Amino acid sequence: MSHILLIIGGGIAAYKSLDLIRQLSKAGHEVTPVMTKSAGEFVTPLSVSALAGRKVHEALFDLTAEAEMGHIQLSRVADLLVVAPATADMMARMAQGRASDLASTLLLATDTPVMIAPAMNVRMWEHPATQRNLATLKGDGIMVVGPEEGEMACGEYGPGRMSEPAAILAAIERALRPDQGPLSGRHVLVTSGPTHEPIDPVRYIANRSSGAQGTAIAEALLRLGARVTFVTGPASAAPPMGADVVKVETAAEMLAAVEAALPADAAIFAAAVADWRVETAQARKIKKQAGALPGLSLAENPDILARVAGMAVGRPELVVGFAAETDEVVSHATAKRARKGCDWILANDVSPETGIMGGTENAVTLITGEGAEDWPRMSKSAVADRLAQRLAEALGAGDGTASGGRI
Ligand code: CTP
């Protein structure tokens, strides 16, 4: 059981903090709640203390509290300080090291690890000032969970929604046990889902990938303690809780996100990247003209897997690709492994009669430098667990010094 000091900031997302307290308590953690003055505009101290089963701390100068426990002491007895929601103003004050109320004073007066779950309007989140503060806070070693992209209370759409309580709980549990799992301290990059290549503002080229296998792989890696960056195209599967999720649309955006996420110890390319894009996407909807078909001129997309596998400097120790084939699966996949320069390739038969693409099961053959290994048909999450386990063994065996070629 751990002791969490939960600072609730003043934002509409504060209502989710009530659920976070409930989930933390259910998971066996002790929660000491602190509310900023404006948090009280969104949730009542009564509901917070009822859920936490403890008194809420609100004021910097509270004589009773000082007599019981000084505010400095309050932040020191905790194993982790969590700010949820962390508003733009709270982030700014933290970045500046201000001590203008109880919450900011506690955050300044502690050397206990701190995690924030930002929540704010999308423009506020994207503002250079907030991004500057975010960079400062990350530089100070503060852990950040979210925000997620989605519809906002103000009606706008974009990044700024506070992560769901379950995702914050998962991040808290990982932070409390940083040394658990064979992949702890390892960073693994996973690409997932399809890409959408625009033809015009309403049409695009895509494929049937649901993102289910990539999501399952990320979840399996997280269970083994890895830090996971999950770069996903527009997939129907919900992104894995606890990963650093980067949402993209096109192959070009996916490549840029992958490059930005490196370095990584391993990279798994589960995305079904569109091989081609329309050379010049039209800015306006193409109108139908009697008898005349629009001539779409295609251009080849960058091969993200081949780019990363071929990196002369900073190549992940283990690069894993997938090979979606409909015939001569193993021979095509073996050739693909050599052509793309990756260490492992997981080959799967995506013929419609297998029901694999978009389905819940998968039947793969793992092709390594040593040869081909057939895995029985199993759920995508079982494939993911087996792959994650193998990856942990391979990275462990190399003690962080193995080159891609040795694996
Ligand atoms: N891949 C990639 N970037 C691309 C195309 C594919 O990163 N532009 C990755 C996929 O994520 C997968 C692997 O390459 O891990 C193989 O994808 P697949 O579609 O099977 O191979 P292709 O290169 O597209 O070859 P083909 O379509 O001719 O079979």
Coordinates of C-alpha atoms and ligand atoms in Angstrom, one line a residue:
M1 CA 0.0 0.0 0.0
S2 CA 1.3 3.4 -0.9
H3 CA 0.4 6.9 0.2
I4 CA -0.6 9.3 -2.5
L5 CA -1.0 13.0 -2.0
L6 CA -3.6 14.0 -4.6
I7 CA -3.8 17.6 -5.5
I8 CA -7.0 18.5 -7.3
G9 CA -6.7 21.6 -9.5
G10 CA -9.6 23.8 -10.6
G11 CA -10.8 22.4 -13.9
I12 CA -13.9 20.7 -15.2
A13 CA -12.0 17.5 -15.2
A14 CA -11.9 17.6 -11.3
Y15 CA -15.1 15.4 -11.4
K16 CA -12.9 12.6 -12.7
S17 CA -10.6 13.0 -9.7
L18 CA -13.4 11.7 -7.6
D19 CA -13.3 8.4 -9.6
L20 CA -9.5 8.5 -9.4
I21 CA -9.7 8.6 -5.5
R22 CA -12.2 5.7 -5.6
Q23 CA -10.0 3.6 -7.9
L24 CA -6.8 4.4 -5.9
S25 CA -8.5 3.4 -2.7
K26 CA -9.9 0.2 -4.3
A27 CA -6.4 -0.7 -5.4
G28 CA -5.3 -0.4 -1.8
H29 CA -3.7 3.1 -1.8
E30 CA -4.1 5.7 0.9
V31 CA -5.1 9.0 -0.5
T32 CA -4.6 12.4 1.2
P33 CA -6.5 15.0 -0.8
V34 CA -5.5 18.6 -1.3
M35 CA -7.8 21.0 -3.2
T36 CA -6.9 24.3 -4.7
K37 CA -9.2 27.2 -4.1
S38 CA -10.7 26.9 -7.6
A39 CA -11.1 23.1 -7.4
G40 CA -13.8 23.9 -4.9
E41 CA -15.8 25.5 -7.7
F42 CA -16.0 22.1 -9.5
V43 CA -16.2 19.5 -6.7
T44 CA -17.1 19.8 -3.1
P45 CA -14.6 19.1 -0.3
L46 CA -17.3 17.0 1.3
S47 CA -17.4 14.5 -1.6
V48 CA -13.6 14.4 -1.9
S49 CA -13.1 13.7 1.8
A50 CA -16.0 11.2 1.9
L51 CA -14.4 9.2 -1.0
A52 CA -10.8 9.5 0.4
G53 CA -12.0 8.7 4.0
R54 CA -9.8 11.6 5.1
K55 CA -9.8 15.3 5.7
V56 CA -9.2 17.5 2.7
H57 CA -6.4 20.1 3.0
E58 CA -7.2 23.4 1.4
A59 CA -5.6 26.3 3.1
L60 CA -1.9 27.2 3.4
F61 CA -2.4 28.7 6.9
D62 CA -4.7 26.3 8.7
L63 CA -3.9 26.4 12.4
T64 CA -5.5 23.0 13.2
A65 CA -3.7 21.3 10.4
E66 CA -0.4 23.0 11.3
A67 CA -0.9 21.7 14.8
E68 CA -1.5 18.2 13.6
M69 CA 0.9 18.1 10.7
G70 CA 2.8 20.9 9.1
H71 CA 2.3 21.5 5.4
I72 CA 5.9 20.6 4.6
Q73 CA 5.4 17.3 6.5
L74 CA 2.3 16.6 4.5
S75 CA 4.1 16.3 1.2
R76 CA 7.0 14.3 2.7
V77 CA 5.0 11.4 4.1
A78 CA 3.6 10.6 0.7
D79 CA 5.2 8.2 -1.7
L80 CA 4.0 10.1 -4.7
L81 CA 2.4 13.5 -5.3
V82 CA -0.2 13.5 -8.1
V83 CA -1.7 16.7 -9.6
A84 CA -5.0 15.8 -11.3
P85 CA -6.3 17.8 -13.0
A86 CA -3.2 19.9 -13.5
T87 CA -4.4 23.2 -15.0
A88 CA -2.4 25.5 -17.3
D89 CA -2.1 27.9 -14.3
M90 CA -0.9 25.2 -12.0
M91 CA 1.7 24.0 -14.5
A92 CA 2.9 27.6 -14.9
R93 CA 3.2 28.0 -11.2
M94 CA 5.1 24.7 -10.8
A95 CA 7.4 25.6 -13.7
Q96 CA 8.2 28.9 -11.9
G97 CA 8.6 27.3 -8.5
R98 CA 6.0 29.5 -6.9
A99 CA 4.5 28.9 -3.4
S100 CA 1.4 31.0 -3.6
D101 CA -1.1 28.5 -2.1
L102 CA -1.0 25.2 -0.2
A103 CA -0.9 23.0 -3.4
S104 CA 2.1 24.9 -5.0
T105 CA 3.9 25.1 -1.6
L106 CA 3.6 21.3 -1.2
L107 CA 4.9 20.8 -4.7
L108 CA 7.9 23.0 -4.0
A109 CA 8.7 21.8 -0.5
T110 CA 9.1 18.1 -1.5
D111 CA 11.7 15.8 -3.0
T112 CA 9.0 13.1 -3.4
P113 CA 8.3 12.1 -7.1
V114 CA 5.6 14.2 -8.7
M115 CA 3.1 13.2 -11.5
I116 CA 0.8 15.6 -13.3
A117 CA -2.3 14.8 -15.4
P118 CA -2.9 18.0 -17.4
A119 CA -6.4 19.1 -18.4
M120 CA -7.2 22.2 -20.3
N121 CA -8.7 23.8 -23.4
V122 CA -6.8 22.6 -26.5
R123 CA -5.6 26.2 -27.4
M124 CA -4.2 26.6 -23.9
W125 CA -2.5 23.2 -24.1
E126 CA -1.0 24.0 -27.5
H127 CA 0.1 27.6 -26.5
P128 CA 3.9 28.0 -26.6
A129 CA 3.8 29.1 -23.0
T130 CA 2.2 25.9 -21.8
Q131 CA 4.5 23.8 -24.0
R132 CA 7.5 25.7 -22.6
N133 CA 6.3 25.0 -19.0
L134 CA 5.7 21.3 -19.9
A135 CA 9.3 21.0 -21.2
T136 CA 10.6 22.7 -18.0
L137 CA 8.5 20.3 -15.8
K138 CA 9.7 17.2 -17.7
G139 CA 13.3 18.5 -17.4
D140 CA 12.7 18.7 -13.6
G141 CA 11.8 15.0 -13.6
I142 CA 8.1 15.4 -13.3
M143 CA 6.1 12.6 -14.8
V144 CA 3.3 13.5 -17.1
V145 CA 0.3 11.4 -18.0
G146 CA -1.9 12.5 -20.9
P147 CA -3.6 14.7 -21.9
E148 CA -5.8 12.7 -24.3
E149 CA -7.3 13.9 -27.5
G150 CA -11.1 14.2 -27.8
E151 CA -14.1 16.4 -27.5
M152 CA -13.7 19.0 -24.8
A153 CA -16.2 20.4 -22.3
C154 CA -16.0 23.7 -24.2
G155 CA -17.0 22.0 -27.4
E156 CA -13.6 22.1 -29.1
Y157 CA -11.7 19.0 -30.2
G158 CA -8.1 18.2 -29.7
P159 CA -5.5 17.3 -27.0
G160 CA -6.4 18.6 -23.6
R161 CA -8.7 16.1 -22.0
M162 CA -7.5 14.7 -18.7
S163 CA -6.6 11.0 -19.0
E164 CA -9.1 8.6 -17.7
P165 CA -8.7 7.6 -14.0
A166 CA -7.8 4.0 -15.0
A167 CA -4.9 5.3 -17.1
I168 CA -3.7 7.6 -14.3
L169 CA -3.9 4.7 -11.9
A170 CA -1.9 2.5 -14.2
A171 CA 0.8 5.3 -14.5
I172 CA 0.8 5.7 -10.7
E173 CA 1.3 2.0 -10.1
R174 CA 4.2 1.9 -12.6
A175 CA 5.8 5.0 -11.0
L176 CA 5.5 3.4 -7.6
R177 CA 7.2 0.2 -8.8
P178 CA 9.8 1.4 -11.3
D179 CA 12.0 -1.6 -10.9
Q180 CA 9.5 -4.3 -11.6
G181 CA 9.2 -6.4 -14.7
P182 CA 12.0 -7.6 -17.0
L183 CA 11.5 -4.6 -19.3
S184 CA 11.6 -1.9 -16.6
G185 CA 13.9 0.9 -17.7
R186 CA 13.5 -0.1 -21.3
H187 CA 11.8 2.1 -23.9
V188 CA 9.9 0.3 -26.7
L189 CA 8.3 2.0 -29.7
V190 CA 5.2 0.4 -31.2
T191 CA 3.5 1.5 -34.4
S192 CA -0.1 0.4 -34.9
G193 CA -3.3 0.7 -36.9
P194 CA -3.8 1.8 -40.5
T195 CA -2.7 5.1 -42.1
H196 CA -5.1 7.3 -43.9
E197 CA -3.8 9.0 -47.0
P198 CA -6.0 11.8 -48.1
I199 CA -7.4 12.1 -51.7
D200 CA -9.3 15.2 -50.9
P201 CA -10.8 16.6 -47.7
V202 CA -13.4 13.8 -47.5
R203 CA -11.8 10.8 -49.1
Y204 CA -8.7 8.8 -48.3
I205 CA -6.8 5.6 -49.1
A206 CA -6.8 3.1 -46.1
N207 CA -6.8 -0.5 -45.2
R208 CA -8.7 -2.9 -42.9
S209 CA -6.3 -2.8 -39.9
S210 CA -8.1 -2.4 -36.6
G211 CA -5.0 -1.8 -34.5
A212 CA -5.9 -4.7 -32.2
Q213 CA -2.6 -6.6 -32.5
G214 CA -0.5 -3.4 -32.0
T215 CA -2.5 -2.4 -29.0
A216 CA -2.2 -5.9 -27.5
I217 CA 1.6 -5.8 -28.0
A218 CA 1.8 -2.4 -26.3
E219 CA -0.3 -3.7 -23.4
A220 CA 1.9 -6.8 -23.0
L221 CA 5.1 -4.7 -23.0
L222 CA 3.6 -2.4 -20.4
R223 CA 2.8 -5.4 -18.2
L224 CA 6.5 -6.3 -18.3
G225 CA 7.4 -2.9 -17.1
A226 CA 8.5 -1.2 -20.4
R227 CA 7.9 2.4 -21.2
V228 CA 6.0 2.3 -24.4
T229 CA 5.6 5.0 -27.1
F230 CA 2.6 4.0 -29.2
V231 CA 2.4 5.7 -32.5
T232 CA -1.0 4.9 -34.0
G233 CA -3.0 5.7 -37.1
P234 CA -6.8 6.1 -37.0
A235 CA -7.5 2.7 -35.4
S236 CA -10.8 1.4 -34.1
A237 CA -9.1 -0.3 -31.1
A238 CA -8.8 2.0 -28.0
P239 CA -5.2 2.9 -27.4
P240 CA -3.4 1.1 -24.6
M241 CA -3.7 2.7 -21.1
G242 CA -0.4 3.8 -19.7
A243 CA 1.5 4.2 -23.0
D244 CA 2.7 7.5 -24.4
V245 CA 0.2 7.7 -27.3
V246 CA 0.9 9.6 -30.4
K247 CA -1.9 9.8 -32.9
V248 CA -1.2 10.3 -36.6
E249 CA -3.1 10.1 -39.9
T250 CA -0.6 9.5 -42.7
A251 CA 2.5 7.5 -43.3
A252 CA 4.6 10.7 -43.4
E253 CA 3.3 11.8 -40.0
M254 CA 3.9 8.3 -38.6
L255 CA 7.5 8.4 -39.8
A256 CA 8.0 11.8 -38.2
A257 CA 6.4 10.6 -34.9
V258 CA 8.6 7.5 -34.9
E259 CA 11.8 9.6 -35.5
A260 CA 10.7 12.0 -32.7
A261 CA 10.2 9.0 -30.3
L262 CA 13.7 7.6 -30.7
P263 CA 15.9 6.5 -29.1
A264 CA 14.3 3.2 -28.1
D265 CA 15.7 -0.1 -27.0
A266 CA 13.4 -1.9 -29.4
A267 CA 10.8 -1.0 -32.0
I268 CA 7.9 -3.1 -33.2
F269 CA 6.2 -2.1 -36.4
A270 CA 2.7 -3.5 -36.3
A271 CA 1.1 -0.7 -38.3
A272 CA -0.4 -1.5 -41.7
V273 CA 1.1 1.5 -43.4
A274 CA -0.5 2.5 -46.7
D275 CA 2.2 1.8 -49.4
W276 CA 1.0 4.6 -51.5
R277 CA -0.4 8.1 -51.1
V278 CA -2.0 10.4 -53.6
E279 CA 0.7 12.5 -55.0
T280 CA -1.1 15.8 -54.5
A281 CA -4.2 15.6 -52.2
Q282 CA -6.8 18.1 -53.4
A283 CA -7.7 21.0 -51.1
R284 CA -11.3 20.8 -52.2
K285 CA -13.6 17.9 -52.7
I286 CA -13.2 16.4 -56.2
K287 CA -16.5 16.8 -58.0
K288 CA -18.0 14.0 -60.1
Q289 CA -18.0 14.9 -63.8
A290 CA -20.1 12.9 -66.2
G291 CA -18.0 10.1 -67.8
A292 CA -14.7 11.5 -66.6
L293 CA -12.9 9.6 -63.9
P294 CA -10.4 11.5 -61.7
G295 CA -6.9 10.4 -62.5
L296 CA -5.2 9.7 -59.2
S297 CA -1.5 9.8 -59.5
L298 CA 0.1 7.8 -56.7
A299 CA 3.5 8.3 -54.9
E300 CA 5.2 5.7 -52.7
N301 CA 5.2 6.2 -49.0
P302 CA 8.4 6.0 -47.0
D303 CA 9.0 2.6 -45.6
I304 CA 9.2 3.4 -41.8
L305 CA 10.4 -0.1 -40.8
A306 CA 13.2 -0.1 -43.4
R307 CA 14.3 3.4 -42.4
V308 CA 14.6 2.6 -38.8
A309 CA 16.2 -0.9 -39.4
G310 CA 18.7 0.8 -41.6
M311 CA 19.8 3.5 -39.2
A312 CA 23.5 3.8 -39.0
V313 CA 23.4 5.6 -35.7
G314 CA 20.8 5.2 -32.9
R315 CA 19.2 2.0 -34.4
P316 CA 17.1 0.3 -31.7
E317 CA 18.8 -2.9 -30.5
L318 CA 15.9 -5.0 -31.7
V319 CA 13.8 -4.1 -34.7
V320 CA 10.7 -6.2 -35.3
G321 CA 8.4 -6.0 -38.4
F322 CA 5.2 -7.8 -39.4
A323 CA 4.6 -9.3 -42.8
A324 CA 1.0 -9.4 -43.9
E325 CA 0.8 -11.9 -46.7
T326 CA -1.9 -13.8 -48.6
D327 CA 0.2 -16.5 -50.2
E328 CA 3.6 -18.2 -49.8
V329 CA 3.6 -16.6 -46.3
V330 CA 7.0 -17.8 -45.0
S331 CA 9.0 -17.4 -48.1
H332 CA 7.6 -13.9 -48.8
A333 CA 8.2 -12.9 -45.1
T334 CA 11.7 -14.3 -45.1
A335 CA 12.6 -12.2 -48.2
K336 CA 10.9 -9.2 -46.6
R337 CA 13.0 -9.6 -43.4
A338 CA 16.2 -9.5 -45.5
R339 CA 14.9 -6.6 -47.7
K340 CA 13.9 -4.4 -44.8
G341 CA 16.9 -5.2 -42.6
C342 CA 14.9 -6.0 -39.5
D343 CA 15.9 -8.5 -36.9
W344 CA 12.6 -10.4 -36.5
I345 CA 9.5 -10.6 -38.6
L346 CA 6.2 -11.9 -37.6
A347 CA 4.5 -13.3 -40.6
N348 CA 0.8 -13.7 -40.8
D349 CA -1.7 -14.9 -43.4
V350 CA -4.2 -12.1 -43.9
S351 CA -6.3 -13.9 -46.6
P352 CA -10.0 -13.0 -45.9
E353 CA -10.8 -16.7 -45.1
T354 CA -8.4 -16.5 -42.1
G355 CA -10.5 -13.7 -40.4
I356 CA -7.3 -12.4 -38.9
M357 CA -7.4 -8.8 -40.2
G358 CA -10.0 -7.1 -37.9
G359 CA -10.5 -10.4 -35.9
T360 CA -9.4 -11.3 -32.4
E361 CA -7.1 -14.2 -33.2
N362 CA -3.8 -14.5 -35.1
A363 CA -1.6 -17.3 -36.4
V364 CA 2.0 -16.1 -36.9
T365 CA 5.3 -17.5 -37.8
L366 CA 8.3 -15.8 -36.1
I367 CA 11.2 -15.4 -38.5
T368 CA 14.6 -14.6 -36.9
G369 CA 18.2 -15.0 -38.0
E370 CA 17.9 -18.6 -36.8
G371 CA 14.9 -19.6 -38.9
A372 CA 11.1 -19.8 -38.9
E373 CA 9.1 -20.8 -35.9
D374 CA 5.3 -21.5 -36.3
W375 CA 3.2 -20.3 -33.4
P376 CA -0.2 -22.0 -33.0
R377 CA -3.3 -19.9 -33.7
M378 CA -4.1 -18.0 -30.5
S379 CA -5.7 -14.7 -29.4
K380 CA -3.9 -11.5 -30.4
S381 CA -3.2 -10.8 -26.7
A382 CA -1.5 -14.2 -26.3
V383 CA 0.6 -13.5 -29.4
A384 CA 1.5 -10.2 -27.8
D385 CA 2.4 -11.8 -24.5
R386 CA 4.6 -14.3 -26.2
L387 CA 6.3 -11.7 -28.3
A388 CA 6.9 -9.4 -25.3
Q389 CA 8.4 -12.3 -23.4
R390 CA 10.7 -13.1 -26.3
L391 CA 11.7 -9.5 -26.6
A392 CA 12.5 -9.3 -22.9
E393 CA 14.7 -12.4 -23.2
A394 CA 16.5 -11.0 -26.2
L395 CA 17.2 -7.6 -24.7
G396 CA 18.1 -9.2 -21.3
A397 CA 20.5 -11.6 -23.1
G398 CA 22.2 -8.6 -24.7
D399 CA 22.6 -6.7 -21.4
G400 CA 21.8 -3.6 -23.3
T401 CA 24.9 -4.0 -25.5
A402 CA 23.8 -6.4 -28.1
S403 CA 23.8 -5.2 -31.7
G404 CA 20.8 -5.8 -33.9
G405 CA 22.7 -8.3 -35.9
R406 CA 23.4 -10.6 -32.9
I407 CA 19.7 -11.2 -32.1
Ligands
CTP1 N1 5.9 -0.9 -43.0 C1 6.3 0.4 -42.7 N2 6.2 1.4 -43.6 C2 5.6 1.2 -44.8 C3 5.2 -0.1 -45.2 C4 5.3 -1.1 -44.2 O1 6.8 0.6 -41.6 N3 5.5 2.2 -45.6 C5 6.1 -2.0 -42.1 C6 4.8 -2.6 -41.5 O2 4.5 -1.9 -40.3 C7 5.2 -4.0 -41.3 C8 6.2 -4.3 -42.4 O3 6.7 -3.0 -42.8 O4 5.9 -4.2 -40.1 C9 5.7 -5.0 -43.6 O5 4.5 -4.5 -44.0 P1 3.8 -5.2 -45.3 O6 2.6 -4.4 -45.6 O7 3.6 -6.7 -45.0 O8 4.9 -5.1 -46.4 P2 5.1 -4.1 -47.5 O9 6.4 -3.5 -47.4 O10 3.9 -3.2 -47.7 O11 5.2 -5.1 -48.7 P3 4.1 -5.8 -49.6 O12 2.9 -4.9 -49.5 O13 4.7 -5.7 -51.0 O14 3.9 -7.2 -49.1

